Coordinates of C-alpha atoms and ligand atoms in Angstrom, one line a residue:
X1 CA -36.7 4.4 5.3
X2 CA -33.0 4.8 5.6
X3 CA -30.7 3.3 3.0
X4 CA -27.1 1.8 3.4
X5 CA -25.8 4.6 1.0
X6 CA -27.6 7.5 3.1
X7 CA -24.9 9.8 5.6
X8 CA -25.1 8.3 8.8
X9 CA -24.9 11.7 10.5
X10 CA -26.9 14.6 9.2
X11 CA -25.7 18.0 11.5
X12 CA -22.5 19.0 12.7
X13 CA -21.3 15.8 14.5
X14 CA -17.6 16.4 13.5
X15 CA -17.7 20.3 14.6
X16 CA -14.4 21.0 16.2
X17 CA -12.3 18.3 14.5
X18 CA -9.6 19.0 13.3
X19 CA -8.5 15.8 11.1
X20 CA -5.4 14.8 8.6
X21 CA -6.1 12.2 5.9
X22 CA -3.3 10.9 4.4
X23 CA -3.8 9.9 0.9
X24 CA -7.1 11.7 1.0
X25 CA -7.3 13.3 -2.5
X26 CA -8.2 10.0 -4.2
X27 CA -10.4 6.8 -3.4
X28 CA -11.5 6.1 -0.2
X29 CA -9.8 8.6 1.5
X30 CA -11.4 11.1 -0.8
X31 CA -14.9 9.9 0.1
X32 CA -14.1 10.2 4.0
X33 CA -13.1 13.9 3.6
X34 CA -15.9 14.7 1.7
X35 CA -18.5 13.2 4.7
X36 CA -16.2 14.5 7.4
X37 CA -16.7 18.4 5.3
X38 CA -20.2 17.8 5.3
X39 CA -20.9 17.1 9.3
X40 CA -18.5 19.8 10.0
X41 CA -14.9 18.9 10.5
X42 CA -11.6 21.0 8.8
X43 CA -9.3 18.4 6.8
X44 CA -6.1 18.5 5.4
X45 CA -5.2 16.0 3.2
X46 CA -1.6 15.0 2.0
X47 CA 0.1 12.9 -0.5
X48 CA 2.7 12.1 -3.3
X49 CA 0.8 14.3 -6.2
X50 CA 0.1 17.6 -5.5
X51 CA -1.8 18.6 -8.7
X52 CA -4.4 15.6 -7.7
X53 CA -4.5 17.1 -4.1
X54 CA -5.0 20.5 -5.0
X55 CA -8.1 19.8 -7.6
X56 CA -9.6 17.4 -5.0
X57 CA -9.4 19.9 -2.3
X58 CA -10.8 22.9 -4.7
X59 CA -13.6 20.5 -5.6
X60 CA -14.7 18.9 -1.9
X61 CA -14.6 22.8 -0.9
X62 CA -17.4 23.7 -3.5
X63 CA -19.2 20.4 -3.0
X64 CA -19.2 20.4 0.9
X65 CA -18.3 24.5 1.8
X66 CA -16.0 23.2 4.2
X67 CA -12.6 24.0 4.9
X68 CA -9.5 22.0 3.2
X69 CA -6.0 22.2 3.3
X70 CA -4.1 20.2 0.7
X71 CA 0.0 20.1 1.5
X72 CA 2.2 17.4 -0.7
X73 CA 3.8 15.2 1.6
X74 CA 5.5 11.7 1.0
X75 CA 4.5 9.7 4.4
X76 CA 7.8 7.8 4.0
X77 CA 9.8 11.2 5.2
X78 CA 9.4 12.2 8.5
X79 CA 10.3 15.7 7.8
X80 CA 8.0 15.8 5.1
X81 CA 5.0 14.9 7.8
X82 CA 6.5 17.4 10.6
X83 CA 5.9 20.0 7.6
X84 CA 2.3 18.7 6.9
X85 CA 1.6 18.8 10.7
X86 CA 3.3 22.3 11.1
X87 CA 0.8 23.6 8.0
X88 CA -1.9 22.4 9.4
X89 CA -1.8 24.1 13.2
X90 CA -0.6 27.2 11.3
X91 CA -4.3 27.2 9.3
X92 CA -6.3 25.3 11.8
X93 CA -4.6 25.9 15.5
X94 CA -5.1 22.5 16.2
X95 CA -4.8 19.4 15.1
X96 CA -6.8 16.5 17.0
X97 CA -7.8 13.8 14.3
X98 CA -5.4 11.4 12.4
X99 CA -6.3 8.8 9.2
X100 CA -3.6 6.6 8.5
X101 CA -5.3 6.0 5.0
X102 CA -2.3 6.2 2.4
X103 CA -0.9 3.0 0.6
X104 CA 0.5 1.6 -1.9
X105 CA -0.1 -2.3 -3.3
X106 CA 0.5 -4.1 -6.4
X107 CA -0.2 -8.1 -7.4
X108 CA 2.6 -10.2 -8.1
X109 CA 4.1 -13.7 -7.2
X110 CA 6.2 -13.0 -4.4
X111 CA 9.1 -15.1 -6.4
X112 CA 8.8 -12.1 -8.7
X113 CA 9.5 -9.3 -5.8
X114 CA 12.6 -7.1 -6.2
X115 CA 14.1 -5.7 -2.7
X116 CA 13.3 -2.1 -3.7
X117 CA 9.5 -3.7 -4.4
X118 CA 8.9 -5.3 -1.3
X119 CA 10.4 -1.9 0.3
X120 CA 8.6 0.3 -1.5
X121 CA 5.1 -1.1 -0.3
X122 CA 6.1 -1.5 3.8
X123 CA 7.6 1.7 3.3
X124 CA 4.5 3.6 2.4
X125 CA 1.9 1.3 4.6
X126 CA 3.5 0.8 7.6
X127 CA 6.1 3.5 7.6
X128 CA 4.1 6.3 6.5
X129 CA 1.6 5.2 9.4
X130 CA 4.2 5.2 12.6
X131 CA 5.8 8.6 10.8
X132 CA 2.4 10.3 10.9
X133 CA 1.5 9.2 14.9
X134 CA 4.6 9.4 15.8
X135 CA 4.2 13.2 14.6
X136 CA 0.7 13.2 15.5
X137 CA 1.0 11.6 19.6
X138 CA 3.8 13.3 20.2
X139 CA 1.9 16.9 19.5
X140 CA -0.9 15.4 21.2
X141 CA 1.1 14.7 24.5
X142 CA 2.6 17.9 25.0
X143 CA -0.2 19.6 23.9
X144 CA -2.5 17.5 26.2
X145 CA -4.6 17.0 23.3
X146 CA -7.1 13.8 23.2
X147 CA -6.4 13.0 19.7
X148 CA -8.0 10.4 17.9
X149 CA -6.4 8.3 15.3
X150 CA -8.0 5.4 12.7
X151 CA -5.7 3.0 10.6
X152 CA -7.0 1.9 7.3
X153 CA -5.9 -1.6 7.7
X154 CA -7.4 -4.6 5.5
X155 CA -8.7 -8.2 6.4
X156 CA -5.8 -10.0 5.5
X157 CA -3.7 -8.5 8.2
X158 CA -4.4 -10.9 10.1
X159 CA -5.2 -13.9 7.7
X160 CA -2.1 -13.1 5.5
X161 CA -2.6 -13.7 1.8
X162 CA -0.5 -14.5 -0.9
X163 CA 0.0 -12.2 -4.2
X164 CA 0.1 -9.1 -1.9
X165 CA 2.5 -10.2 0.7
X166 CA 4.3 -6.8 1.4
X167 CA 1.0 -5.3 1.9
X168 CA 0.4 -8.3 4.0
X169 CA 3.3 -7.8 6.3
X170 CA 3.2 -3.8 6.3
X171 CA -0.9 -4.0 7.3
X172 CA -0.2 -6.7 10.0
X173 CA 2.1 -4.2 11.2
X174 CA 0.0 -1.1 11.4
X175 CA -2.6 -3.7 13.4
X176 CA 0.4 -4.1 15.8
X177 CA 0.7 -0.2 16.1
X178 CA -2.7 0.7 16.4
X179 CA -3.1 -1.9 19.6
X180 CA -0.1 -1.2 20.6
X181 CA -0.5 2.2 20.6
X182 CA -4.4 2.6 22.1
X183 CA -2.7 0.3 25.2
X184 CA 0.0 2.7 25.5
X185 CA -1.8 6.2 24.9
X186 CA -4.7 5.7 26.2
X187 CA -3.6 7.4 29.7
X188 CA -3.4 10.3 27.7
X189 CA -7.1 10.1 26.4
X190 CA -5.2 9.3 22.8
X191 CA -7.7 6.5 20.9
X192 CA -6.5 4.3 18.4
X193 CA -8.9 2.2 16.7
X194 CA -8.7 0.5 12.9
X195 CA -11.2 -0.4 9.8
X196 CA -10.3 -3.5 7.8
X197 CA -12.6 -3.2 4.7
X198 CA -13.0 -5.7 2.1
X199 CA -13.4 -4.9 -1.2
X200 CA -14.4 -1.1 -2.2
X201 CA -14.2 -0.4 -6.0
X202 CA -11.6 2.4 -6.0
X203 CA -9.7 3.2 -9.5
X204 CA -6.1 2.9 -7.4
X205 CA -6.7 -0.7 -5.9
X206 CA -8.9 -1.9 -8.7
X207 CA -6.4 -0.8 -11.5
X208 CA -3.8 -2.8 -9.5
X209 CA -5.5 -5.6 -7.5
X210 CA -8.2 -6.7 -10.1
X211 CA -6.4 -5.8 -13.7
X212 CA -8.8 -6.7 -16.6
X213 CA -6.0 -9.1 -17.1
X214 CA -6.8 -10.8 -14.3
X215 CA -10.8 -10.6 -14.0
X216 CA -10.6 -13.3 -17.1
X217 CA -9.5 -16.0 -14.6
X218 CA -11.5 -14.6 -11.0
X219 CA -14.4 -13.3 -10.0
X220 CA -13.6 -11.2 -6.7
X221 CA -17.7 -10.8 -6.2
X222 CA -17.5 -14.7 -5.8
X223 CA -16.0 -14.6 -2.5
X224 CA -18.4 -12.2 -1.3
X225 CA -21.9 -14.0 0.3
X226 CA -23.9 -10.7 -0.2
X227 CA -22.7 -10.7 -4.3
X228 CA -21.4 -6.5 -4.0
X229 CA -18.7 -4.6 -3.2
X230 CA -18.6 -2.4 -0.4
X231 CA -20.4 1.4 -1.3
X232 CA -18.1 4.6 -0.3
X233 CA -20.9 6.0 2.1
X234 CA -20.8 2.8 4.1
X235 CA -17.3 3.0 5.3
X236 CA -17.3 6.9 5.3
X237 CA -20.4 6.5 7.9
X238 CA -18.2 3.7 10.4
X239 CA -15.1 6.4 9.7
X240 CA -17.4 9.3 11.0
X241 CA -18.1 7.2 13.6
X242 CA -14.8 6.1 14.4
X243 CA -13.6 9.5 14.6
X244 CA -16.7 11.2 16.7
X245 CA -16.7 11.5 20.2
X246 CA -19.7 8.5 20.6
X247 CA -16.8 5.7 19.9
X248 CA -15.4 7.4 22.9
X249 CA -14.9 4.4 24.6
X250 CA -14.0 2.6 21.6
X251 CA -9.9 1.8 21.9
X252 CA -7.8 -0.6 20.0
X253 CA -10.1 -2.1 17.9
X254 CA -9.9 -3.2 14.3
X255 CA -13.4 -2.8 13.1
X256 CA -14.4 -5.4 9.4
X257 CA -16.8 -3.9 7.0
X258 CA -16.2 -6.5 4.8
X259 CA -20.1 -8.4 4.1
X260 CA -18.6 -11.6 5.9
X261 CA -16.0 -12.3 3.1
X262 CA -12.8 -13.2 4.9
X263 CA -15.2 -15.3 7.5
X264 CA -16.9 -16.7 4.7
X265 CA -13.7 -17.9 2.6
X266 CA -11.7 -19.0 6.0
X267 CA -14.9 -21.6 7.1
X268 CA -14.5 -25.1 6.3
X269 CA -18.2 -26.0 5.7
X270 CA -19.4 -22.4 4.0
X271 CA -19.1 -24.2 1.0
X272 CA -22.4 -26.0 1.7
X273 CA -24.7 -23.8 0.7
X274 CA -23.5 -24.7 -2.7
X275 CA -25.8 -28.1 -1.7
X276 CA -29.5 -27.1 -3.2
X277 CA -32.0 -26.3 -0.4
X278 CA -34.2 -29.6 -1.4
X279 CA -30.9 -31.9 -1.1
X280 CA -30.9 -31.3 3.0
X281 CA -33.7 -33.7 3.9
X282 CA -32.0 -36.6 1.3
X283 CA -28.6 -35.6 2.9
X284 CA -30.1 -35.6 6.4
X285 CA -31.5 -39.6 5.7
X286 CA -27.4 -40.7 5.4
X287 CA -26.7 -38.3 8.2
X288 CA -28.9 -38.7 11.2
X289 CA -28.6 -41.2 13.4
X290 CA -25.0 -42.3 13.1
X291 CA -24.0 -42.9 16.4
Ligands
HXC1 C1 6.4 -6.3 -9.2 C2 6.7 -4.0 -9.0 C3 5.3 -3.7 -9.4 C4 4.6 -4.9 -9.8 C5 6.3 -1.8 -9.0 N1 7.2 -2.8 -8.7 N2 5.1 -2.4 -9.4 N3 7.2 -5.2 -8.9 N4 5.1 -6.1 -9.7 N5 3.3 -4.7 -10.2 C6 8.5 -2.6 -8.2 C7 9.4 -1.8 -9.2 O1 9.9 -2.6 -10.3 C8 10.5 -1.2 -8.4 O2 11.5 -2.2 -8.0 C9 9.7 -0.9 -7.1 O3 8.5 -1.8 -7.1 C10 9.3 0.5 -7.0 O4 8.5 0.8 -8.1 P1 8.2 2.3 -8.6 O5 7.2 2.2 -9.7 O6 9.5 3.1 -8.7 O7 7.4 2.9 -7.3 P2 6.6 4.2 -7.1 O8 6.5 5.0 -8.4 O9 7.0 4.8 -5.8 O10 5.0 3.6 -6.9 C11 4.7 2.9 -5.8 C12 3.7 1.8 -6.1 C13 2.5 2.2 -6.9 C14 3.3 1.2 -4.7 C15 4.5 0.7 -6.8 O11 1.6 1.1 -7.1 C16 1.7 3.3 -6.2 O12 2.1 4.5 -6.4 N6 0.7 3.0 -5.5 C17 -0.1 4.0 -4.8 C18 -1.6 3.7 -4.7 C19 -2.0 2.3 -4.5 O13 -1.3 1.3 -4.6 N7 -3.3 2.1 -4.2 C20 -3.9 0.8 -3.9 C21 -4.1 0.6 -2.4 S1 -5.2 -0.8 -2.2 P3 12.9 -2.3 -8.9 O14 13.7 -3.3 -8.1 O15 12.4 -2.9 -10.2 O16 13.4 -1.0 -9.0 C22 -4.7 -1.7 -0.8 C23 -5.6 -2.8 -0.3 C24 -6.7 -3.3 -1.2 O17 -3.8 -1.4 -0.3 C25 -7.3 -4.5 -0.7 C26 -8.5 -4.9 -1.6 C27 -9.4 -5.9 -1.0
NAP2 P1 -6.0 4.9 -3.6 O1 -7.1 5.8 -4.1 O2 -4.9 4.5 -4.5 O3 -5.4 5.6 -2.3 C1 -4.1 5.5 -1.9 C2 -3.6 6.9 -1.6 O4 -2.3 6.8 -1.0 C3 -3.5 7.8 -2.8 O5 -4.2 9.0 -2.6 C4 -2.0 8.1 -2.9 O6 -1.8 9.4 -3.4 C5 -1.6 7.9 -1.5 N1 -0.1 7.5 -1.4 C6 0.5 6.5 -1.9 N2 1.8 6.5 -1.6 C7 2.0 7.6 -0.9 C8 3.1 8.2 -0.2 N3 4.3 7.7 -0.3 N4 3.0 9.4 0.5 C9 1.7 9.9 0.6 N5 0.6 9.4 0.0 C10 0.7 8.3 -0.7 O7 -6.7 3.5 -3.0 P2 -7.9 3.2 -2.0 O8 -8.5 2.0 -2.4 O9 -8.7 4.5 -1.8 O10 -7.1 2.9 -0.7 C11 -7.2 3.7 0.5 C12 -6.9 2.8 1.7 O11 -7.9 1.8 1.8 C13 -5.6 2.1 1.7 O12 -5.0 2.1 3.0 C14 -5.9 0.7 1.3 O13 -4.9 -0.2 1.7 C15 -7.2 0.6 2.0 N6 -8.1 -0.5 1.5 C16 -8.7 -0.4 0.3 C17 -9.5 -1.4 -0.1 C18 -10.3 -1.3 -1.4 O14 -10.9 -2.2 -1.8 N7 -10.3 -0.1 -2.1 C19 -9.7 -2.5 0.7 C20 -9.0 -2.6 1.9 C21 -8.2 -1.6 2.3 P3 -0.4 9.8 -4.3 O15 -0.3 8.8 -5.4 O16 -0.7 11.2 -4.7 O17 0.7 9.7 -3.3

């Protein structure tokens, strides 16, 4: 019997990709790369810290015996990505597979926000996204080259939610850009889908989302109807997907892998199955009938 933490794909389904990962040396993005090695794609990952890049990529190589290139690249400089991009078809000879995965977040009243603060998180989110397919479709286009890009969006891009609001804004926006651009591109065989996940322990949200501090006053598994966070494997499976060639007519969608939460939270009755099952036929006697 198959399990929810068992690889989706087994073979090669990503032979012949050719993907970037931004912010793919930690977290999430880590645990993509490391599933996209093992079904046969070549990776390069980028981001701010090039000794965690480097160790990340020497370790998914001898885990995986796939093929890795690590560059240091801030996503909020464009010349910084054309250089990432350059790398990468120097190694690979193609590039046909963007992640807009990197990001940056912190909780904090938004009374409390400094320019530079709110700045620094759009920057990285929603910058760093259009800077990378910007890079990314215009290569694709004059290369006639179908590419396929996924943004790493979250569920409260479209809900909003307070305490993260520049996270909120810049994610709403790379929702715009991935619709935007999958109506735009798609004459050119360029896809642009998204994943909102919900909760996925990762030491760089965690640290900063869910502080100790913090997990004295709320319990994030309460908002969650399943009671667990979301395992790596899962979302690296819907990624795989995402990025294969069976989601090929899959365009401009945001996909949730979120265990119902933000549907959960946002309905006005789910609070009723707080009621105990053997209250429903008392509560039923003031109920029915009421004309
Ligand atoms: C208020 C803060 C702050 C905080 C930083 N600032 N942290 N303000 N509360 N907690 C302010 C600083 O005071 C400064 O403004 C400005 O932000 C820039 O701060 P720096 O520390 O200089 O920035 P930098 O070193 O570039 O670090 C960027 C960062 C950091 C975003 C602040 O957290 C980071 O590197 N994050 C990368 C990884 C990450 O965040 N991963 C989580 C992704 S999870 P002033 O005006 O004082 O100079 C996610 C969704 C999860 O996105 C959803 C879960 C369900
Ligand atoms: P993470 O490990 O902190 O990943 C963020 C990555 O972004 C890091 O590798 C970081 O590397 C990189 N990064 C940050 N600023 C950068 C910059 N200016 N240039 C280049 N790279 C930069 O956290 P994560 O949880 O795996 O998050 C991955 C993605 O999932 C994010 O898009 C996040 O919003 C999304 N997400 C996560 C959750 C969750 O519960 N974990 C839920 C919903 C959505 P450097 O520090 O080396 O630059």
């Amino acid at each position: 019997m198959i399990k929810y933490t068992d690889p989706m794909f087994k073979a090669n389904e990503l032979a012949g990709k050719t993907i970037i990962v931004t912010g793919g040396g930690t977290g999430l993005g880590r645990s993509m790369v490391k599933y996209f090695m093992t079904i046969g794609a070549k990776v390069i990952i980028c981001s701010r810290k090039d000794d965690v890049l480097q160790q990340s990529a020497k370790e998914l190589r001898e885990e995986t015996g796939g093929e890795i290139l690590a560059v240091q690249c801030d996503v909020r400089k464009p010349l910084e990505v054309d250089e990432v991009l350059r790398q990468a078809i120097e190694k690979f000879g193609e590039v046909n597979g963007l992640i807009n995965n990197a990001a940056g977040n912190f909780i904090s009243p938004t009374e409390k926000l400094s320019p530079k603060a709110f700045d620094v998180v759009v920057d990285i989110v929603l910058k760093g996204s259009y800077n990378f397919s910007l890079a990314l479709g215009k290569y694709w286009i004059e290369n006639k080259i179908k590419g396929t890009m996924m943004n790493i969006v979250t569920t409260y891009a479209w809900t909003g939610s307070g305490y993260v609001v520049p996270s909120a804004c810049a994610k709403a926006g790379v929702l715009a850009l991935t619709r935007s651009l999958a109506a735009e591109w798609s004459k050119y065989g360029i896809r642009a889908n998204a994943i909102a996940p919900g909760p996925f322990p990762t030491e760089g949200a965690f640290s900063r989302l869910f502080p100790e501090s913090v997990l004295n006053d709320i319990d994030p598994l309460q908002r969650i109807p399943a009671k667990r966070f979301g395992e790596h494997q899962e979302l690296a499976n819907l990624a795989g997907y995402l990025m294969s060639d069976y989601s090929a007519y899959m365009n401009g969608e945001v996909v949730t892998i979120d265990a119902a939460e933000w549907i959960y939270n946002a309905g006005e009755f789910t609070l009723m199955d707080k009621v105990p099952a053997e209250s429903w036929d008392e509560i039923a006697k003031h109920v029915r009938g009421k004309k």
